[in-house]
Coordinates of C-alpha atoms in Angstrom, one line a residue:
Chain A
M1 CA -34.1 46.0 1.4
R2 CA -37.1 46.9 -0.8
L3 CA -39.8 48.5 1.5
S4 CA -42.4 49.1 -0.9
W5 CA -44.3 45.5 -0.3
I6 CA -44.7 46.5 3.3
R7 CA -48.3 47.5 3.6
G8 CA -50.2 48.9 6.9
R9 CA -51.3 45.5 8.1
E10 CA -48.0 43.8 8.1
L11 CA -46.8 47.1 10.2
R12 CA -49.3 46.9 12.5
F13 CA -49.2 43.1 13.0
A14 CA -45.4 43.2 13.5
A15 CA -45.8 46.2 16.1
V16 CA -48.2 44.0 18.1
T17 CA -46.1 41.3 18.0
A18 CA -43.0 43.1 19.2
W19 CA -45.0 44.5 21.9
L20 CA -46.3 41.4 23.0
A21 CA -42.9 39.9 23.2
W22 CA -41.6 42.9 25.2
L23 CA -44.3 42.3 27.7
T24 CA -43.4 38.7 28.1
A25 CA -39.9 39.5 28.5
Y26 CA -40.3 42.1 31.2
A27 CA -43.2 41.0 33.2
P28 CA -42.6 42.2 36.6
A29 CA -41.3 39.8 39.3
Q30 CA -44.4 37.9 40.5
T31 CA -44.9 34.6 42.7
N32 CA -47.3 32.0 42.2
L33 CA -50.0 32.0 44.7
V34 CA -52.4 29.6 42.9
G35 CA -53.5 26.6 44.9
Y36 CA -55.4 25.5 48.0
W37 CA -54.3 27.0 51.4
N38 CA -55.2 26.0 54.6
P39 CA -55.4 28.8 57.5
L40 CA -53.1 28.3 60.1
F41 CA -54.6 29.1 63.6
H42 CA -51.6 29.5 65.8
E43 CA -52.6 33.2 66.3
D44 CA -55.7 34.6 67.9
V45 CA -57.4 31.3 68.1
D46 CA -60.1 32.2 70.4
E47 CA -61.4 34.7 68.1
R48 CA -61.2 32.9 64.9
I49 CA -62.3 29.3 65.7
P50 CA -64.8 29.6 68.6
G51 CA -65.4 33.1 68.0
P52 CA -64.4 36.1 70.3
S53 CA -65.9 36.9 74.0
I54 CA -68.3 39.9 74.1
G55 CA -66.8 42.9 75.2
D56 CA -63.1 41.6 74.2
Y57 CA -61.6 44.6 72.1
L58 CA -58.0 44.1 73.2
G59 CA -55.5 45.9 71.1
L60 CA -57.8 47.1 68.5
P61 CA -57.6 50.8 67.4
I62 CA -61.3 51.3 67.8
S63 CA -63.1 54.7 68.1
D64 CA -66.0 55.4 70.7
A65 CA -68.4 54.9 67.8
A66 CA -67.3 51.3 67.2
R67 CA -67.6 50.6 70.8
L68 CA -71.1 52.1 71.3
R69 CA -72.1 49.9 68.4
A70 CA -70.5 46.8 69.7
E71 CA -72.0 47.1 73.2
A72 CA -75.5 47.4 71.7
W73 CA -74.9 43.9 69.5
D74 CA -76.7 41.0 70.8
A75 CA -75.5 37.6 69.4
S76 CA -78.9 36.3 68.7
L77 CA -79.0 38.7 65.7
L78 CA -77.2 35.8 63.8
S79 CA -80.1 33.6 64.4
M80 CA -82.3 35.8 62.2
P81 CA -82.9 34.8 58.8
E82 CA -81.9 37.8 57.1
H83 CA -78.3 37.3 59.0
Q84 CA -77.8 33.6 58.7
C85 CA -76.0 33.4 55.2
K86 CA -74.0 36.4 55.2
P87 CA -70.5 35.7 54.3
H88 CA -67.8 37.5 55.9
P89 CA -66.4 40.9 54.1
S90 CA -63.1 40.8 52.5
T91 CA -61.8 42.8 55.6
Y92 CA -62.4 39.7 57.8
G93 CA -62.7 36.5 55.6
F94 CA -59.0 35.6 55.7
R95 CA -59.1 35.5 59.5
G96 CA -62.2 33.1 59.2
V97 CA -62.4 29.2 58.9
G98 CA -62.4 27.5 55.6
V99 CA -60.0 26.7 52.7
L100 CA -58.6 29.3 50.8
R101 CA -58.5 28.5 46.9
I102 CA -56.5 31.0 44.6
W103 CA -56.4 30.8 41.0
E104 CA -55.9 33.1 38.0
D105 CA -57.4 34.1 34.7
R106 CA -55.1 35.0 31.7
D107 CA -55.9 36.3 28.6
D108 CA -55.8 33.4 26.1
D109 CA -54.1 35.3 23.5
T110 CA -51.4 37.3 25.4
Q111 CA -51.2 34.8 28.5
Q112 CA -51.0 38.4 30.5
L113 CA -52.5 38.0 34.1
V114 CA -56.0 39.7 34.0
K115 CA -57.5 38.7 37.3
I116 CA -56.9 36.8 40.5
H117 CA -59.6 35.0 42.1
T118 CA -59.7 34.0 46.0
H119 CA -62.4 31.7 47.3
I120 CA -62.7 30.8 50.8
A121 CA -64.9 28.0 51.5
W122 CA -67.2 29.2 54.4
Q123 CA -70.2 30.9 53.1
E124 CA -68.3 31.0 49.6
Q125 CA -66.4 34.2 49.6
H126 CA -65.4 34.8 46.2
R127 CA -63.2 37.6 45.5
E128 CA -62.0 39.3 42.3
I129 CA -58.8 41.1 42.1
W130 CA -58.2 43.0 38.8
M131 CA -54.7 42.8 37.4
D132 CA -55.2 44.6 34.5
G133 CA -54.7 48.3 35.5
R134 CA -58.5 49.3 35.3
P135 CA -59.5 52.1 37.6
H136 CA -61.8 51.6 40.8
P137 CA -65.3 52.6 39.9
P138 CA -66.8 55.8 41.2
E139 CA -68.1 56.2 44.6
Y140 CA -71.8 55.7 44.0
A141 CA -71.1 52.5 42.3
Q142 CA -72.5 49.2 44.1
H143 CA -70.9 48.3 47.4
T144 CA -70.4 44.4 48.0
W145 CA -69.2 42.1 50.8
Q146 CA -65.9 41.7 49.1
G147 CA -65.7 45.0 47.4
F148 CA -63.9 46.1 44.2
S149 CA -60.3 44.9 44.2
T150 CA -57.3 45.8 42.1
G151 CA -53.7 44.3 42.4
S152 CA -50.3 45.1 41.5
W153 CA -46.9 43.6 42.3
D154 CA -44.4 44.9 45.0
G155 CA -41.5 42.8 44.0
D156 CA -43.0 39.3 44.4
V157 CA -45.7 40.4 46.9
L158 CA -49.1 40.9 45.5
V159 CA -50.6 44.2 47.0
V160 CA -54.4 44.6 46.7
K161 CA -56.3 47.6 47.0
T162 CA -60.2 47.2 48.2
T163 CA -63.0 49.8 48.0
H164 CA -66.6 49.7 47.6
L165 CA -67.4 47.6 50.8
K166 CA -70.5 46.8 52.4
A167 CA -71.0 47.9 56.2
G168 CA -69.3 44.8 57.9
W169 CA -67.4 43.8 60.8
M170 CA -63.6 43.8 62.1
R171 CA -64.5 41.2 64.8
R172 CA -67.4 38.6 65.4
N173 CA -68.5 40.3 68.7
G174 CA -70.1 43.5 67.3
L175 CA -67.5 45.5 66.5
P176 CA -68.3 47.1 63.3
L177 CA -66.7 48.6 60.1
S178 CA -68.4 51.2 57.6
D179 CA -69.2 51.1 54.1
R180 CA -66.3 53.8 53.9
A181 CA -63.7 51.1 55.0
T182 CA -60.8 50.4 52.5
M183 CA -58.3 47.8 52.8
T184 CA -54.7 47.2 51.4
D185 CA -53.6 43.5 51.8
R186 CA -50.4 41.9 51.2
F187 CA -49.6 38.0 50.3
H188 CA -46.0 37.2 51.3
R189 CA -45.1 33.7 50.0
Y190 CA -42.5 31.8 51.7
G191 CA -42.3 28.5 50.3
D192 CA -45.4 26.5 51.4
I193 CA -46.0 29.3 54.0
M194 CA -48.0 32.5 53.1
T195 CA -48.3 35.3 55.1
H196 CA -51.2 37.6 54.5
V197 CA -51.2 41.0 55.9
M198 CA -54.4 43.3 55.8
I199 CA -54.3 46.8 56.5
V200 CA -58.0 48.2 57.1
E201 CA -58.7 51.9 57.2
D202 CA -62.1 53.2 58.3
P203 CA -62.6 56.8 59.3
V204 CA -65.7 56.0 61.1
Y205 CA -64.7 53.0 63.3
L206 CA -60.9 53.0 63.5
T207 CA -58.6 55.9 64.9
E208 CA -55.6 54.3 63.0
P209 CA -55.1 51.7 60.2
L210 CA -55.9 48.0 61.7
V211 CA -53.3 45.8 60.7
K212 CA -53.6 42.3 60.8
T213 CA -51.5 39.0 59.9
N214 CA -52.7 35.6 59.1
G215 CA -50.6 32.5 58.2
F216 CA -51.7 29.9 55.6
L217 CA -50.1 26.6 54.6
L218 CA -50.1 25.3 51.3
Q219 CA -52.0 22.2 50.4
P220 CA -50.6 20.4 47.3
A221 CA -53.6 17.9 47.3
G222 CA -56.1 20.4 48.5
T223 CA -59.7 20.4 47.6
M224 CA -62.8 22.5 48.4
T225 CA -66.6 21.5 49.0
P226 CA -69.5 23.9 48.3
Y227 CA -71.0 25.6 51.2
P228 CA -74.7 26.1 50.4
C229 CA -76.8 28.1 52.8
E230 CA -80.5 28.2 53.1
P231 CA -82.0 30.5 55.6
V232 CA -84.7 29.1 58.1
V233 CA -86.8 30.7 60.8
E234 CA -84.8 29.5 64.0
V235 CA -86.7 31.5 66.4
V236 CA -90.3 32.8 65.9
R237 CA -90.1 36.3 66.9
E238 CA -92.6 39.6 66.6
P239 CA -92.2 40.8 63.4
G240 CA -90.0 44.1 63.2
F241 CA -88.0 42.7 66.3
V242 CA -84.2 43.0 66.2
P243 CA -82.0 41.5 68.8
H244 CA -80.0 44.4 70.5
Y245 CA -79.0 46.0 74.0
L246 CA -79.8 49.6 74.5
P247 CA -76.9 51.8 75.7
G248 CA -75.6 50.6 79.1
K249 CA -78.1 47.5 79.2
N250 CA -75.8 45.1 78.1
P251 CA -75.0 42.7 81.0
F252 CA -72.2 40.8 79.3
L253 CA -69.5 43.2 78.6
D254 CA -67.3 42.6 81.7
E255 CA -67.4 38.7 81.6
F256 CA -64.3 38.4 79.7
G257 CA -62.1 40.7 81.7
E258 CA -63.3 39.2 85.0
H259 CA -62.7 35.6 83.8
Y260 CA -58.8 36.5 82.8
G261 CA -58.5 39.3 85.3
L262 CA -58.1 41.9 83.0
P263 CA -59.2 45.6 83.7
R264 CA -61.9 47.1 81.6
E265 CA -59.4 49.7 80.3
A266 CA -57.9 47.0 78.7
T267 CA -60.6 45.1 77.4
R268 CA -62.4 48.3 76.0
G269 CA -59.7 48.5 73.6
G270 CA -58.2 51.4 72.0
A271 CA -54.8 52.1 70.1
A272 CA -52.8 52.5 73.3
T273 CA -53.8 49.3 74.3
A274 CA -51.5 47.6 71.6
L275 CA -48.4 49.4 72.5
P276 CA -45.5 47.7 74.9
E277 CA -45.9 50.6 77.4
F278 CA -49.7 49.5 78.1
A279 CA -48.4 46.1 79.4
E280 CA -46.3 47.8 82.0
T281 CA -49.5 49.7 83.6
L282 CA -50.9 46.4 84.1
R283 CA -48.3 45.1 86.5
Chain B
M1 CA -49.8 34.4 7.0
S2 CA -47.4 35.0 4.2
A3 CA -43.8 34.2 4.4
A4 CA -42.8 37.8 4.0
R5 CA -45.5 38.7 6.8
L6 CA -43.9 36.5 9.3
S7 CA -40.2 37.2 8.5
L8 CA -40.7 40.8 9.0
A9 CA -42.7 40.3 12.2
L10 CA -39.9 37.7 13.3
A11 CA -37.2 40.5 12.4
V12 CA -39.0 43.3 14.4
V13 CA -39.3 41.2 17.5
A14 CA -35.7 40.2 17.3
S15 CA -34.7 43.5 16.8
V16 CA -36.9 44.9 19.8
L17 CA -35.5 42.3 22.2
A18 CA -32.0 42.5 21.0
A19 CA -32.2 46.2 21.5
D20 CA -33.5 46.1 25.1
V21 CA -30.8 43.1 26.0
A22 CA -28.3 45.5 24.8
L23 CA -29.5 48.4 26.9
A24 CA -30.1 46.3 30.0
Q25 CA -26.9 44.5 30.1
P26 CA -24.1 46.8 29.1
A27 CA -20.6 45.2 28.8
P28 CA -19.0 45.4 32.0
A29 CA -15.9 47.6 31.7
R30 CA -13.9 46.2 34.3
P31 CA -14.8 43.3 37.3
T32 CA -16.2 44.8 40.2
P33 CA -16.1 43.1 43.6
P34 CA -19.4 41.8 44.9
A35 CA -21.6 44.1 47.0
S36 CA -21.5 43.5 50.7
P37 CA -24.7 42.4 52.5
R38 CA -25.2 45.7 53.8
E39 CA -24.6 47.5 50.2
A40 CA -26.7 44.8 48.7
A41 CA -29.5 45.3 51.1
P42 CA -33.1 45.1 49.1
I43 CA -34.6 46.8 52.2
D44 CA -33.7 48.9 55.0
L45 CA -34.5 47.2 58.6
T46 CA -32.4 49.6 60.2
G47 CA -34.0 52.0 63.1
Q48 CA -36.5 51.8 65.9
W49 CA -39.7 49.7 65.6
V50 CA -42.5 49.1 67.9
A51 CA -44.7 46.0 68.3
I52 CA -48.4 46.8 67.8
V53 CA -50.0 43.9 70.0
N54 CA -53.6 43.2 68.6
E55 CA -53.2 39.5 68.2
D56 CA -52.8 36.9 70.9
W57 CA -53.1 40.0 73.3
R58 CA -53.9 37.9 76.6
W59 CA -50.9 35.5 75.7
R60 CA -48.3 38.4 75.0
M61 CA -49.4 41.5 77.2
V62 CA -50.0 39.5 80.4
T63 CA -48.7 36.1 81.5
P64 CA -51.4 33.7 80.7
P65 CA -52.6 31.1 83.0
K66 CA -50.5 27.6 83.6
G67 CA -51.6 25.2 81.2
D68 CA -53.0 27.4 78.7
Y69 CA -51.3 26.5 75.5
A70 CA -54.3 26.9 73.1
S71 CA -53.4 27.0 69.7
V72 CA -49.7 25.8 70.2
P73 CA -49.3 22.4 68.5
L74 CA -47.6 20.7 71.4
N75 CA -47.2 16.8 71.7
D76 CA -47.6 14.9 74.7
E77 CA -44.2 15.5 75.8
G78 CA -44.5 19.2 75.2
R79 CA -47.5 19.7 77.1
R80 CA -45.9 17.5 80.2
V81 CA -43.1 20.0 80.3
A82 CA -45.4 23.1 80.0
D83 CA -47.4 21.6 82.8
Q84 CA -44.2 21.9 85.2
W85 CA -44.0 25.5 84.8
D86 CA -44.8 27.4 88.0
V87 CA -45.8 31.1 88.4
S88 CA -42.8 31.9 90.4
Q89 CA -40.8 31.6 87.0
D90 CA -43.0 34.4 85.5
G91 CA -40.5 36.9 83.8
H92 CA -37.8 34.3 83.7
C93 CA -35.2 34.7 80.4
E94 CA -36.5 31.6 78.9
A95 CA -39.6 33.7 77.5
Y96 CA -37.1 36.0 75.7
G97 CA -35.2 33.2 73.4
A98 CA -35.0 33.5 69.7
G99 CA -38.2 31.2 69.4
A100 CA -40.5 33.8 70.8
L101 CA -38.6 37.1 71.5
L102 CA -40.5 38.9 68.8
R103 CA -43.8 37.9 70.4
M104 CA -43.1 40.0 73.4
P105 CA -44.6 43.6 73.9
T106 CA -41.2 45.1 72.8
R107 CA -39.3 47.7 70.9
L108 CA -36.9 46.7 68.4
R109 CA -33.5 48.6 67.4
I110 CA -31.9 47.1 64.2
R111 CA -28.4 48.4 63.1
W112 CA -25.4 47.2 61.2
D113 CA -22.3 46.1 62.7
G114 CA -19.9 46.2 59.8
A115 CA -20.9 45.1 56.5
A116 CA -22.0 41.7 57.4
R117 CA -23.7 41.6 60.6
L118 CA -27.1 43.0 61.4
V119 CA -28.0 43.5 65.2
L120 CA -31.4 43.1 66.5
E121 CA -31.8 44.4 70.1
T122 CA -34.9 44.7 72.3
D123 CA -35.8 46.6 75.0
A124 CA -38.2 43.9 76.5
G125 CA -35.6 41.2 78.3
R126 CA -32.6 43.4 77.2
Q127 CA -31.7 40.8 74.4
I128 CA -29.2 41.0 71.6
R129 CA -29.4 38.7 68.6
N130 CA -26.8 38.8 65.7
F131 CA -27.5 38.1 62.3
D132 CA -24.5 37.1 60.1
F133 CA -24.4 37.1 56.6
G134 CA -22.0 34.5 54.7
A135 CA -19.7 32.3 56.4
Q136 CA -20.6 31.2 59.8
A137 CA -18.2 31.1 62.8
P138 CA -17.7 27.7 64.6
A139 CA -20.6 26.9 66.9
G140 CA -20.1 27.9 70.7
A141 CA -22.2 26.9 73.7
R142 CA -26.1 26.9 73.1
S143 CA -27.4 30.2 74.1
L144 CA -31.0 31.8 74.1
Q145 CA -30.5 33.8 71.0
G146 CA -28.6 30.9 69.4
Q147 CA -26.7 31.3 66.1
S148 CA -28.5 32.8 63.1
A149 CA -27.4 32.8 59.6
A150 CA -28.6 35.5 57.5
K151 CA -29.3 35.9 53.6
W152 CA -31.2 38.7 51.4
V153 CA -33.9 37.0 49.3
T154 CA -34.5 39.2 46.2
P155 CA -37.0 38.4 43.4
P156 CA -36.0 38.6 39.9
R157 CA -35.4 42.2 38.8
N158 CA -38.2 44.0 37.4
P159 CA -36.5 46.3 34.6
G160 CA -39.7 48.4 34.6
G161 CA -41.4 47.2 31.5
P162 CA -45.1 48.2 31.3
G163 CA -46.3 44.7 31.4
L164 CA -50.1 44.4 32.2
A165 CA -49.0 42.2 35.0
G166 CA -47.5 45.0 37.0
A167 CA -50.5 47.4 36.3
G168 CA -53.3 47.9 38.8
G169 CA -52.5 50.4 41.2
G170 CA -49.3 52.0 42.4
P171 CA -45.8 51.6 41.4
A172 CA -44.3 48.1 41.6
S173 CA -40.9 48.0 43.6
N174 CA -38.1 45.2 43.4
G175 CA -39.2 43.9 47.1
G176 CA -37.2 41.6 48.9
Y177 CA -36.9 40.3 52.5
L178 CA -34.4 38.9 55.0
E179 CA -34.3 35.4 55.7
V180 CA -32.7 34.2 59.0
K181 CA -32.1 30.6 60.2
T182 CA -31.2 30.2 63.7
S183 CA -30.2 27.0 65.6
N184 CA -27.8 26.1 68.6
L185 CA -30.3 27.5 70.7
S186 CA -30.7 26.6 74.7
P187 CA -34.3 25.7 75.6
G188 CA -36.8 28.5 75.8
W189 CA -40.6 29.3 75.8
L190 CA -42.9 30.2 73.3
R191 CA -45.2 31.7 75.8
R192 CA -44.4 33.2 79.0
N193 CA -46.2 30.5 80.8
G194 CA -43.6 28.0 80.1
V195 CA -44.7 26.4 76.9
P196 CA -41.8 25.0 75.7
Y197 CA -39.2 24.5 72.9
S198 CA -36.1 22.5 73.2
E199 CA -32.6 22.7 72.1
D200 CA -33.3 20.8 69.2
A201 CA -35.7 23.6 67.8
A202 CA -34.7 25.5 64.7
V203 CA -36.2 28.9 64.2
T204 CA -36.8 30.3 60.4
E205 CA -37.7 34.0 60.3
Y206 CA -38.7 36.4 57.1
F207 CA -38.5 40.1 57.7
A208 CA -40.4 42.0 55.3
R209 CA -41.1 45.9 55.4
F210 CA -43.5 48.1 53.4
A211 CA -45.2 51.4 53.7
A212 CA -49.0 51.4 54.5
P213 CA -51.3 53.8 52.4
N214 CA -51.0 56.5 55.4
G215 CA -47.1 56.4 55.1
A216 CA -46.2 54.6 58.3
E217 CA -43.6 52.0 57.5
W218 CA -44.2 48.6 59.1
L219 CA -41.9 45.6 59.6
I220 CA -43.7 41.9 59.4
V221 CA -41.8 39.2 60.9
T222 CA -43.1 35.7 60.1
T223 CA -41.4 33.1 62.5
I224 CA -41.5 29.4 62.0
V225 CA -40.5 27.1 65.0
D226 CA -39.6 23.5 64.0
D227 CA -39.2 21.5 67.3
P228 CA -39.3 17.8 66.8
R229 CA -39.1 17.3 70.6
Y230 CA -42.1 19.2 71.8
L231 CA -44.3 20.2 68.7
T232 CA -46.4 18.2 66.3
Q233 CA -46.0 20.6 63.3
R234 CA -44.2 23.7 62.7
F235 CA -45.3 26.6 64.9
V236 CA -46.0 29.7 62.7
V237 CA -46.7 33.1 63.8
S238 CA -46.4 36.7 62.5
N239 CA -45.4 39.8 64.5
H240 CA -45.9 43.4 63.3
F241 CA -43.7 46.5 64.0
R242 CA -44.3 50.1 63.3
K243 CA -41.4 52.4 62.6
E244 CA -40.7 55.0 65.1
A245 CA -38.4 57.7 65.9
E246 CA -35.3 56.7 67.5
G247 CA -35.2 56.7 71.4
G248 CA -38.9 57.2 71.8
H249 CA -40.1 55.2 74.5
W250 CA -37.2 53.0 74.7
N251 CA -37.5 51.4 78.0
P252 CA -34.7 48.6 78.6
R253 CA -36.1 46.1 81.3
A254 CA -33.9 43.0 82.1
C255 CA -35.5 39.5 82.3
G256 CA -35.0 37.8 85.5
G257 CA -33.8 34.4 86.6
G258 CA -33.7 31.1 84.7
A259 CA -31.4 30.8 81.6

C-alpha cells in the first residue's frame, strides 16, 4: 500500500479512534448503580429514625475529645436558624432518612464515565464523585458538607475517597467529626439490594477508623420530591446565645444507660466496647 | 470524511483490537481441568475475624427486653411468637442459628475442608457452618445451621486497560464475593430475645473482603432472611468483621438449652 497520501490529520484521527475503541473494549468491571434506592432501617433504627439518645456512644471508637464535645451538646442547637437547614455531611448522610438517587454523567463523544452523582432527599444532599482520574485539590481548598470525592472500581464495587469535609458529626447526639476527617466508602450491589460501607478516619475525634454499613433497596419506579428549607426564628433568644452545657453540667447523660440497664463504661463508648469480650464483662 | 480516511481508521481499529484479542486469548495448548472452588477463589476468606459491634449494639451485645423487636419486619404471627419468649430462655441455642449467628458478638474462623467446602466456626455458641460448592448432598434433618450452597461470584475480568472509568484513585482489582444460600433450617431467633424465624426461612448471604486505607482487612457479610411465615418483607442486615491474628482472644462458649 502506498503511504504517501497519509497526512498527519489522518494519522491522528486513526490513532484517537483506535484508542477510544480500546478503552471501550477494556473498560474495567463495573456495576450499574443508577436508580432510586430506599434506605433499609433494619439496623440502628433508634439512631437513624427518631434519633439517638443523649449519651449513647455504644460501640463507637471515639476519643476523649469527642466525648467532651458531645457532652457539651444541647439539642436546642438545632432550633437556631443557622442550624435548621444544615444537610448531613457525606460521612453521615447515607445513614439518614430519604430516598437516594444515583445517576451518571458520561462524555458525549466517548461515553466514558466522568462523574457519578448521589442525591439524598433530606436537605438535598448532593454529592459528586469524579471518575475521570483527577487528583484531589490542595488542602487549602474549600471544605464542604459533601467534600471532594473521587471514585474507582474494585472489581464491580465502586470505591469512593472523600476529603475536604466541613466539621460535621458521626452521630446526631453531638458526637463530632472534624474537618480533618476523610472517608472511603464502598457500594456493593447484590441484585436489588445494595450494601453501602463507610470507613471514616478522623485523627481528632476517632481512635481508629469507624466502619458502618447501610442497606438500600432498589425502587424500579422510584421518585424524589424536592426538600426546600427556609430557616425561621423558632425561639427568641438573647443575641449571641448558643445552647450548650458546660463540662459536668449536662443532666441527661445517664438517662439512656439507666433506661436500658447499661453501665456507664458501655454507654460512653470507645473502641473496646465494640469487641465481643466487652459483652462478657456485662454478664 | 473521505473514504480513504475512514478506511484507514477502521483498519487501525481492527488491527489494535485484533492484536489485543490475540494477546488476551492465546490458543490453549491442551485442555485443562476446571479449577476447584478453592483454586478459583477470587478472595481469601480464611483466617480469624472479630465482629466489630457498633450497630444494633443494645440488641446484640446484651439480651434486649421481651417484646423489643424494633426494626424487624414481623407480621402478626411473628409478634405473637416473639411475645411468648421468656427470659428463662436467654442463651438458648436458637439465638445461634444461621439466620442470625453472625449478628452475635463473636469471632469467626474460616478454613477450607478439601477443595469444595468452606467451614465457618464461631466461638460464640460454638457453632459450625459448612458452605458446600457444587452438587449438594441430599437434605438431612433440619438443623440450626441448615444446608448451605456456596458459589463464587466474580465480575467480568478487567484486563488492565487504562480506561477512564477505572481511573480515579487507586488500582482496580477484579473483586468478587461469596454467595451462600441456606435452607433446611430448624426454627431460630433473629434476636436473642426470641424474635423468631421459622423452618420456612431461607437465608442468603454475601461475603466480601477488602483492605481499609490503614491496611486493616475487613469482611462484610450481608445477610438476607426471607421468611414467609413470620416476616412481611426480607430482613436485611450487614455485619462487619476485622481480620486478626489466629488464636487471639478465641473464647469458645457453648449455647445452652433449646435447640
